[in-house]
CSV table of N, CA and C in Angstrom, one decimal:
chain,number,residue,atom,x,y,z
A,592,ILE,N,113.1,122.4,104.4
A,592,ILE,CA,113.7,121.1,104.3
A,592,ILE,C,112.8,120.2,103.4
A,593,ALA,N,111.5,120.4,103.5
A,593,ALA,CA,110.6,119.6,102.7
A,593,ALA,C,110.9,119.8,101.2
A,594,THR,N,111.3,121.1,100.9
A,594,THR,CA,111.6,121.4,99.5
A,594,THR,C,112.8,120.6,99.0
A,595,ILE,N,113.8,120.5,99.8
A,595,ILE,CA,115.0,119.7,99.5
A,595,ILE,C,114.6,118.2,99.3
A,596,GLY,N,113.8,117.7,100.2
A,596,GLY,CA,113.3,116.3,100.1
A,596,GLY,C,112.6,116.0,98.9
A,597,ARG,N,111.8,117.0,98.4
A,597,ARG,CA,111.0,116.8,97.1
A,597,ARG,C,111.9,116.7,95.9
A,598,ILE,N,113.1,117.1,96.0
A,598,ILE,CA,114.0,117.0,94.8
A,598,ILE,C,114.0,115.6,94.3
A,599,ILE,N,113.9,114.6,95.1
A,599,ILE,CA,113.9,113.2,94.7
A,599,ILE,C,112.6,112.9,93.8
A,600,PHE,N,111.5,113.4,94.3
A,600,PHE,CA,110.3,113.2,93.6
A,600,PHE,C,110.4,113.8,92.2
A,601,PHE,N,110.9,115.0,92.1
A,601,PHE,CA,110.9,115.7,90.8
A,601,PHE,C,112.0,115.1,89.9
A,602,ILE,N,113.1,114.6,90.4
A,602,ILE,CA,114.1,114.0,89.6
A,602,ILE,C,113.5,112.7,89.0
A,603,CYS,N,112.7,112.0,89.7
A,603,CYS,CA,112.2,110.7,89.3
A,603,CYS,C,110.9,110.9,88.4
A,604,GLY,N,110.3,112.1,88.5
A,604,GLY,CA,109.0,112.4,87.8
A,604,GLY,C,109.1,112.2,86.3
A,605,SER,N,110.2,112.6,85.7
A,605,SER,CA,110.3,112.5,84.3
A,605,SER,C,110.2,111.0,83.8
A,606,VAL,N,110.5,110.1,84.6
A,606,VAL,CA,110.4,108.7,84.3
A,606,VAL,C,109.0,108.3,84.0
A,607,SER,N,108.1,108.7,85.0
A,607,SER,CA,106.7,108.4,84.8
A,607,SER,C,106.1,109.1,83.6
A,608,GLY,N,106.6,110.3,83.3
A,608,GLY,CA,106.2,111.0,82.1
A,608,GLY,C,106.5,110.3,80.8
A,609,VAL,N,107.6,109.6,80.8
A,609,VAL,CA,108.0,108.8,79.6
A,609,VAL,C,107.2,107.5,79.6
A,610,LEU,N,107.0,106.9,80.8
A,610,LEU,CA,106.4,105.6,80.9
A,610,LEU,C,104.9,105.7,80.4
A,611,PHE,N,104.2,106.7,80.9
A,611,PHE,CA,102.7,106.7,80.6
A,611,PHE,C,102.4,106.6,79.2
A,612,PRO,N,102.9,107.3,78.2
A,612,PRO,CA,102.5,107.2,76.8
A,612,PRO,C,103.1,105.9,76.2
A,613,SER,N,104.0,105.3,76.8
A,613,SER,CA,104.6,104.0,76.3
A,613,SER,C,103.8,102.8,76.6
A,614,ILE,N,103.0,102.8,77.6
A,614,ILE,CA,102.2,101.7,78.0
A,614,ILE,C,100.9,101.8,77.2
A,615,SER,N,100.5,100.6,76.7
A,615,SER,CA,99.3,100.6,75.9
A,615,SER,C,98.5,99.3,76.0
A,616,LEU,N,97.2,99.4,76.0
A,616,LEU,CA,96.4,98.1,76.0
A,616,LEU,C,96.7,97.3,74.7
A,617,ALA,N,97.2,97.9,73.7
A,617,ALA,CA,97.5,97.2,72.4
A,617,ALA,C,98.8,96.5,72.5
A,618,ASN,N,99.7,96.8,73.4
A,618,ASN,CA,100.9,96.1,73.6
A,618,ASN,C,100.7,94.8,74.2
A,619,ASP,N,101.6,93.9,74.0
A,619,ASP,CA,101.7,92.6,74.7
A,619,ASP,C,101.9,92.9,76.2
A,620,PRO,N,101.1,92.2,77.1
A,620,PRO,CA,101.3,92.4,78.5
A,620,PRO,C,102.7,92.3,79.0
A,621,ALA,N,103.5,91.4,78.4
A,621,ALA,CA,104.9,91.2,78.8
A,621,ALA,C,105.7,92.4,78.4
A,622,CYS,N,105.4,93.1,77.3
A,622,CYS,CA,106.1,94.3,76.9
A,622,CYS,C,105.8,95.4,77.9
A,623,ASN,N,104.5,95.5,78.3
A,623,ASN,CA,104.2,96.6,79.3
A,623,ASN,C,104.9,96.3,80.6
A,624,GLN,N,104.9,95.1,81.0
A,624,GLN,CA,105.6,94.7,82.3
A,624,GLN,C,107.1,95.0,82.2
A,625,ARG,N,107.7,94.7,81.1
A,625,ARG,CA,109.1,95.1,80.9
A,625,ARG,C,109.4,96.6,81.0
A,626,LEU,N,108.5,97.4,80.4
A,626,LEU,CA,108.6,98.8,80.5
A,626,LEU,C,108.4,99.3,82.0
A,627,LEU,N,107.5,98.7,82.7
A,627,LEU,CA,107.3,99.0,84.1
A,627,LEU,C,108.6,98.7,84.9
A,628,MET,N,109.1,97.5,84.7
A,628,MET,CA,110.3,97.1,85.4
A,628,MET,C,111.5,98.0,85.1
A,629,LYS,N,111.7,98.4,83.9
A,629,LYS,CA,112.8,99.3,83.5
A,629,LYS,C,112.6,100.6,84.2
A,630,ALA,N,111.3,101.1,84.2
A,630,ALA,CA,111.1,102.4,84.9
A,630,ALA,C,111.4,102.3,86.4
A,631,LEU,N,111.0,101.2,87.0
A,631,LEU,CA,111.2,101.0,88.4
A,631,LEU,C,112.7,100.9,88.7
A,632,VAL,N,113.5,100.2,87.9
A,632,VAL,CA,114.9,100.2,88.0
A,632,VAL,C,115.5,101.6,88.0
A,633,ILE,N,115.1,102.3,87.0
A,633,ILE,CA,115.6,103.7,86.9
A,633,ILE,C,115.3,104.5,88.1
A,634,ILE,N,114.1,104.4,88.6
A,634,ILE,CA,113.6,105.1,89.8
A,634,ILE,C,114.5,104.7,91.0
A,635,PHE,N,114.7,103.4,91.2
A,635,PHE,CA,115.4,102.9,92.3
A,635,PHE,C,116.9,103.4,92.2
A,636,LEU,N,117.5,103.4,91.0
A,636,LEU,CA,118.8,103.9,90.9
A,636,LEU,C,119.0,105.4,91.2
A,637,ILE,N,118.1,106.2,90.5
A,637,ILE,CA,118.2,107.6,90.7
A,637,ILE,C,117.7,108.0,92.1
A,638,GLY,N,116.5,107.6,92.4
A,638,GLY,CA,115.9,108.0,93.7
A,638,GLY,C,116.6,107.4,94.9
A,639,GLY,N,117.0,106.1,94.7
A,639,GLY,CA,117.8,105.5,95.8
A,639,GLY,C,119.1,106.1,96.1
A,640,ALA,N,119.8,106.5,95.1
A,640,ALA,CA,121.1,107.2,95.2
A,640,ALA,C,120.9,108.5,95.9
A,641,SER,N,119.9,109.2,95.4
A,641,SER,CA,119.6,110.6,96.0
A,641,SER,C,119.2,110.4,97.5
A,642,TRP,N,118.4,109.4,97.8
A,642,TRP,CA,118.0,109.3,99.2
A,642,TRP,C,119.2,108.9,100.1
A,643,LEU,N,120.0,108.0,99.6
A,643,LEU,CA,121.2,107.6,100.3
A,643,LEU,C,122.1,108.9,100.6
A,644,SER,N,122.2,109.8,99.6
A,644,SER,CA,123.0,111.0,99.8
A,644,SER,C,122.3,111.8,100.9
A,645,PHE,N,121.0,111.9,100.9
A,645,PHE,CA,120.3,112.7,102.0
A,645,PHE,C,120.5,112.0,103.4
A,646,LEU,N,120.6,110.7,103.4
A,646,LEU,CA,120.7,109.9,104.6
A,646,LEU,C,122.1,110.1,105.2
A,647,ILE,N,123.1,110.0,104.3
A,647,ILE,CA,124.5,110.1,104.7
A,647,ILE,C,124.9,111.6,105.1
A,648,MET,N,124.5,112.5,104.3
A,648,MET,CA,124.9,113.9,104.4
A,648,MET,C,123.8,114.9,104.5
A,649,PRO,N,122.8,114.8,105.4
A,649,PRO,CA,121.7,115.7,105.4
A,649,PRO,C,122.2,117.2,105.7
A,650,GLY,N,123.1,117.3,106.6
A,650,GLY,CA,123.6,118.7,106.9
A,650,GLY,C,124.2,119.4,105.8
A,651,LEU,N,125.0,118.7,105.0
A,651,LEU,CA,125.6,119.3,103.8
A,651,LEU,C,124.6,119.8,102.8
A,652,PHE,N,123.6,119.0,102.5
A,652,PHE,CA,122.5,119.5,101.6
A,652,PHE,C,121.8,120.7,102.1
A,653,ILE,N,121.5,120.6,103.4
A,653,ILE,CA,120.7,121.8,104.0
A,653,ILE,C,121.6,123.0,104.0
A,654,ASN,N,122.8,122.9,104.4
A,654,ASN,CA,123.7,124.1,104.4
A,654,ASN,C,123.9,124.6,103.0
A,655,LEU,N,124.1,123.8,102.0
A,655,LEU,CA,124.3,124.2,100.7
A,655,LEU,C,123.1,124.9,100.0
A,656,LEU,N,121.9,124.3,100.3
A,656,LEU,CA,120.7,124.7,99.6
A,656,LEU,C,119.8,125.7,100.3
A,657,ILE,N,119.8,125.7,101.6
A,657,ILE,CA,118.9,126.7,102.3
A,657,ILE,C,119.6,127.4,103.5
A,658,GLY,N,120.8,127.0,103.8
A,658,GLY,CA,121.6,127.7,104.8
A,658,GLY,C,121.6,127.0,106.1
A,659,SER,N,122.6,127.4,106.9
A,659,SER,CA,122.9,126.7,108.2
A,659,SER,C,121.8,127.0,109.2
A,660,ARG,N,121.0,128.0,109.0
A,660,ARG,CA,119.9,128.4,109.9
A,660,ARG,C,118.9,127.2,110.1
A,661,TYR,N,118.8,126.3,109.2
A,661,TYR,CA,117.9,125.2,109.3
A,661,TYR,C,118.6,123.9,109.6
A,662,ALA,N,119.9,123.9,109.9
A,662,ALA,CA,120.7,122.7,110.2
A,662,ALA,C,120.1,121.9,111.4
A,663,SER,N,119.5,122.6,112.3
A,663,SER,CA,118.9,121.9,113.5
A,663,SER,C,117.8,120.9,113.1
A,664,HIS,N,117.3,121.0,111.9
A,664,HIS,CA,116.2,120.1,111.4
A,664,HIS,C,116.8,119.1,110.4
A,665,ALA,N,118.1,118.9,110.4
A,665,ALA,CA,118.7,118.0,109.4
A,665,ALA,C,118.2,116.6,109.5
A,666,SER,N,117.8,116.2,110.7
A,666,SER,CA,117.3,114.8,110.9
A,666,SER,C,116.1,114.5,110.1
A,667,LEU,N,115.3,115.6,109.7
A,667,LEU,CA,114.1,115.3,109.0
A,667,LEU,C,114.4,115.0,107.5
A,668,LEU,N,115.5,115.5,107.0
A,668,LEU,CA,115.8,115.3,105.5
A,668,LEU,C,115.8,113.9,105.1
A,669,PRO,N,116.4,112.9,105.8
A,669,PRO,CA,116.3,111.5,105.3
A,669,PRO,C,114.9,111.0,105.2
A,670,ARG,N,114.1,111.3,106.2
A,670,ARG,CA,112.7,110.9,106.2
A,670,ARG,C,111.9,111.5,105.1
A,671,LEU,N,112.1,112.8,104.9
A,671,LEU,CA,111.4,113.5,103.8
A,671,LEU,C,111.8,113.0,102.5
A,672,GLY,N,113.1,112.7,102.4
A,672,GLY,CA,113.7,112.1,101.1
A,672,GLY,C,113.1,110.7,100.9
A,673,LEU,N,112.9,109.9,101.9
A,673,LEU,CA,112.3,108.6,101.8
A,673,LEU,C,110.8,108.8,101.3
A,674,LEU,N,110.1,109.7,101.9
A,674,LEU,CA,108.8,109.9,101.6
A,674,LEU,C,108.7,110.3,100.1
A,675,SER,N,109.5,111.2,99.6
A,675,SER,CA,109.5,111.6,98.2
A,675,SER,C,109.9,110.4,97.3
A,676,PHE,N,110.8,109.6,97.7
A,676,PHE,CA,111.1,108.4,96.9
A,676,PHE,C,109.9,107.5,96.8
A,677,LEU,N,109.3,107.2,97.9
A,677,LEU,CA,108.1,106.4,97.9
A,677,LEU,C,107.0,107.0,97.1
A,678,ALA,N,106.8,108.3,97.1
A,678,ALA,CA,105.8,109.0,96.3
A,678,ALA,C,106.1,108.8,94.8
A,679,ALA,N,107.4,108.8,94.5
A,679,ALA,CA,107.8,108.6,93.1
A,679,ALA,C,107.5,107.1,92.6
A,680,VAL,N,107.7,106.2,93.5
A,680,VAL,CA,107.3,104.8,93.2
A,680,VAL,C,105.8,104.7,93.1
A,681,VAL,N,105.1,105.3,94.0
A,681,VAL,CA,103.6,105.3,93.9
A,681,VAL,C,103.2,105.9,92.5
A,682,GLN,N,103.8,107.0,92.2
A,682,GLN,CA,103.4,107.7,90.9
A,682,GLN,C,103.7,106.7,89.7
A,683,ILE,N,104.8,106.1,89.7
A,683,ILE,CA,105.1,105.1,88.6
A,683,ILE,C,104.0,104.0,88.5
A,684,LEU,N,103.7,103.4,89.6
A,684,LEU,CA,102.7,102.4,89.7
A,684,LEU,C,101.4,102.9,89.3
A,685,PHE,N,101.0,104.0,89.8
A,685,PHE,CA,99.7,104.6,89.4
A,685,PHE,C,99.6,104.9,87.9
A,686,MET,N,100.6,105.5,87.4
A,686,MET,CA,100.6,105.9,85.9
A,686,MET,C,100.5,104.6,85.1
A,687,TYR,N,101.2,103.6,85.5
A,687,TYR,CA,101.2,102.3,84.8
A,687,TYR,C,99.8,101.8,84.7
A,688,TYR,N,99.1,101.7,85.8
A,688,TYR,CA,97.8,101.1,85.9
A,688,TYR,C,96.7,102.1,85.3
A,689,LEU,N,97.0,103.3,85.4
A,689,LEU,CA,96.1,104.3,84.7
A,689,LEU,C,96.2,104.1,83.2
A,690,ALA,N,97.4,103.9,82.7
A,690,ALA,CA,97.5,103.7,81.2
A,690,ALA,C,96.8,102.5,80.8
A,691,LEU,N,96.8,101.5,81.7
A,691,LEU,CA,96.1,100.2,81.3
A,691,LEU,C,94.6,100.3,81.7
A,692,ARG,N,94.1,101.4,82.1
A,692,ARG,CA,92.7,101.6,82.5
A,692,ARG,C,92.2,100.7,83.6
A,693,ARG,N,93.1,100.4,84.5
A,693,ARG,CA,92.7,99.5,85.6
A,693,ARG,C,92.1,100.3,86.7
A,694,LYS,N,90.9,100.1,87.0
A,694,LYS,CA,90.1,101.0,88.0
A,694,LYS,C,90.5,100.7,89.4
A,695,PHE,N,91.1,99.6,89.7
A,695,PHE,CA,91.4,99.3,91.1
A,695,PHE,C,92.4,100.3,91.7
A,696,ILE,N,93.1,101.0,90.8
A,696,ILE,CA,94.0,102.0,91.2
A,696,ILE,C,93.4,103.1,92.1
A,697,LEU,N,92.1,103.3,91.8
A,697,LEU,CA,91.3,104.3,92.6
A,697,LEU,C,91.2,103.8,94.1
A,698,LEU,N,91.0,102.5,94.2
A,698,LEU,CA,91.0,101.9,95.6
A,698,LEU,C,92.3,102.1,96.3
A,699,ALA,N,93.4,101.8,95.6
A,699,ALA,CA,94.7,101.9,96.2
A,699,ALA,C,95.0,103.4,96.6
A,700,ALA,N,94.6,104.3,95.7
A,700,ALA,CA,94.8,105.7,96.1
A,700,ALA,C,93.9,106.1,97.3
A,701,GLY,N,92.7,105.7,97.3
A,701,GLY,CA,91.8,106.0,98.4
A,701,GLY,C,92.3,105.4,99.7
A,702,ILE,N,92.8,104.2,99.7
A,702,ILE,CA,93.3,103.6,100.9
A,702,ILE,C,94.5,104.3,101.4
A,703,GLY,N,95.4,104.7,100.5
A,703,GLY,CA,96.6,105.4,100.9
A,703,GLY,C,96.3,106.8,101.5
A,704,VAL,N,95.4,107.5,100.9
A,704,VAL,CA,95.0,108.8,101.4
A,704,VAL,C,94.3,108.6,102.8
A,705,LEU,N,93.4,107.7,102.9
A,705,LEU,CA,92.7,107.4,104.1
A,705,LEU,C,93.6,107.1,105.3
A,706,ILE,N,94.6,106.2,105.0
A,706,ILE,CA,95.5,105.8,106.0
A,706,ILE,C,96.3,107.0,106.5
A,707,GLY,N,96.8,107.8,105.5
A,707,GLY,CA,97.6,109.0,105.8
A,707,GLY,C,96.8,110.0,106.7
A,708,LEU,N,95.5,110.2,106.3
A,708,LEU,CA,94.7,111.1,107.1
A,708,LEU,C,94.4,110.6,108.5
A,709,LEU,N,94.0,109.3,108.6
A,709,LEU,CA,93.7,108.7,109.9
A,709,LEU,C,94.9,108.7,110.8
A,710,LEU,N,96.1,108.3,110.3
A,710,LEU,CA,97.3,108.3,111.1
A,710,LEU,C,97.6,109.8,111.6
A,711,SER,N,97.5,110.7,110.7
A,711,SER,CA,97.8,112.1,111.0
A,711,SER,C,96.8,112.7,112.0
A,712,SER,N,95.6,112.3,112.0
A,712,SER,CA,94.6,112.8,112.9
A,712,SER,C,94.9,112.3,114.3
A,713,TYR,N,95.5,111.1,114.5
A,713,TYR,CA,95.8,110.5,115.8
A,713,TYR,C,97.2,110.8,116.2
A,714,SER,N,98.1,110.9,115.3
A,714,SER,CA,99.5,111.1,115.7
A,714,SER,C,100.1,112.2,114.9
A,715,HIS,N,100.2,113.4,115.6
A,715,HIS,CA,100.7,114.6,114.9
A,715,HIS,C,101.5,115.5,115.9
A,716,ALA,N,102.1,114.8,116.9
A,716,ALA,CA,102.7,115.6,118.0
A,716,ALA,C,103.9,116.4,117.5
A,717,ASN,N,104.6,115.9,116.5
A,717,ASN,CA,105.8,116.6,116.0
A,717,ASN,C,105.9,116.3,114.5
A,718,LEU,N,106.8,116.9,113.8
A,718,LEU,CA,107.0,116.8,112.4
A,718,LEU,C,107.4,115.3,112.0
A,719,GLU,N,108.2,114.7,112.8
A,719,GLU,CA,108.7,113.4,112.6
A,719,GLU,C,107.5,112.4,112.5
A,720,ALA,N,106.5,112.6,113.4
A,720,ALA,CA,105.3,111.7,113.4
A,720,ALA,C,104.5,111.9,112.2
A,721,VAL,N,104.3,113.1,111.7
A,721,VAL,CA,103.5,113.4,110.5
A,721,VAL,C,104.2,112.8,109.3
A,722,VAL,N,105.5,113.0,109.2
A,722,VAL,CA,106.3,112.4,108.1
A,722,VAL,C,106.2,110.9,108.1
A,723,ASN,N,106.3,110.3,109.3
A,723,ASN,CA,106.2,108.8,109.4
A,723,ASN,C,104.8,108.3,109.0
A,724,ASN,N,103.8,109.1,109.3
A,724,ASN,CA,102.4,108.7,108.9
A,724,ASN,C,102.3,108.6,107.4
A,725,PHE,N,102.9,109.6,106.7
A,725,PHE,CA,102.8,109.6,105.3
A,725,PHE,C,103.7,108.6,104.6
A,726,ILE,N,104.8,108.3,105.3
A,726,ILE,CA,105.7,107.2,104.8
A,726,ILE,C,104.9,105.8,104.9
A,727,PHE,N,104.2,105.6,106.0
A,727,PHE,CA,103.4,104.4,106.2
A,727,PHE,C,102.3,104.4,105.2
A,728,ALA,N,101.6,105.5,104.9
A,728,ALA,CA,100.5,105.6,104.0
A,728,ALA,C,101.0,105.3,102.5
A,729,SER,N,102.2,105.8,102.2
A,729,SER,CA,102.8,105.5,100.9
A,729,SER,C,103.1,104.0,100.7
A,730,LEU,N,103.7,103.4,101.8
A,730,LEU,CA,104.0,102.0,101.7
A,730,LEU,C,102.7,101.2,101.6
A,731,THR,N,101.7,101.6,102.3
A,731,THR,CA,100.4,100.9,102.2
A,731,THR,C,99.8,101.0,100.8
A,732,ALA,N,99.9,102.1,100.2
A,732,ALA,CA,99.4,102.3,98.8
A,732,ALA,C,100.2,101.4,97.8
A,733,ILE,N,101.5,101.3,98.0
A,733,ILE,CA,102.4,100.4,97.2
A,733,ILE,C,102.0,98.9,97.4
A,734,VAL,N,101.8,98.5,98.6
A,734,VAL,CA,101.4,97.1,98.9
A,734,VAL,C,100.0,96.8,98.2
A,735,VAL,N,99.1,97.8,98.4
A,735,VAL,CA,97.7,97.6,97.8
A,735,VAL,C,97.8,97.5,96.2
A,736,VAL,N,98.7,98.3,95.6
A,736,VAL,CA,98.8,98.3,94.2
A,736,VAL,C,99.5,97.0,93.7
A,737,ILE,N,100.4,96.4,94.5
A,737,ILE,CA,101.0,95.2,94.2
A,737,ILE,C,100.1,94.0,94.4
A,738,LEU,N,99.3,94.0,95.5
A,738,LEU,CA,98.5,92.9,95.8
A,738,LEU,C,97.1,92.9,95.0
A,739,ALA,N,96.5,94.1,94.8
A,739,ALA,CA,95.2,94.1,94.2
A,739,ALA,C,95.0,93.4,92.9
A,740,PRO,N,95.9,93.5,91.9
A,740,PRO,CA,95.7,92.8,90.7
A,740,PRO,C,95.7,91.3,90.9
A,741,ARG,N,96.4,90.8,91.8
A,741,ARG,CA,96.4,89.3,92.1
A,741,ARG,C,95.1,88.9,92.8
A,742,LEU,N,94.6,89.8,93.7
A,742,LEU,CA,93.4,89.4,94.5
A,742,LEU,C,92.1,89.6,93.7
A,743,LEU,N,92.2,90.6,92.7
A,743,LEU,CA,90.9,90.9,92.0
A,743,LEU,C,90.8,90.2,90.7
A,744,LYS,N,91.5,89.1,90.5
A,744,LYS,CA,91.4,88.4,89.2
A,744,LYS,C,90.2,87.5,89.2
């Protein structure tokens, strides 16, 4: 089921591959920001539509792609899809700031990983809890990436 959920990440991955070489310190900052916004819009359209499909019809995707034997775990697919979608957003943001050589991105990555590990060490009773831990860690990384440039000026 995790493999199906990762479809969203890999569908959106090409966007960051195109974004990374397009961002440059030589560009006007407004140009770089426009490129980031375009990439995020594309990610939200493609990834969001895919996630909504997983949310509405998880059983259909599981039956088609891996068989009815795993249908009992269909409730995990929307969460795993959301996690993959958030990971794609994190990837876009990280690639953007890496291209701009902004070192604070290491802090955001570290905080996200630390939160994920801490939550999983305390709450790992079932698969849903572990997936929820990493969803929260991804959201935390996104918030840190958004807030850090404003706070570190």
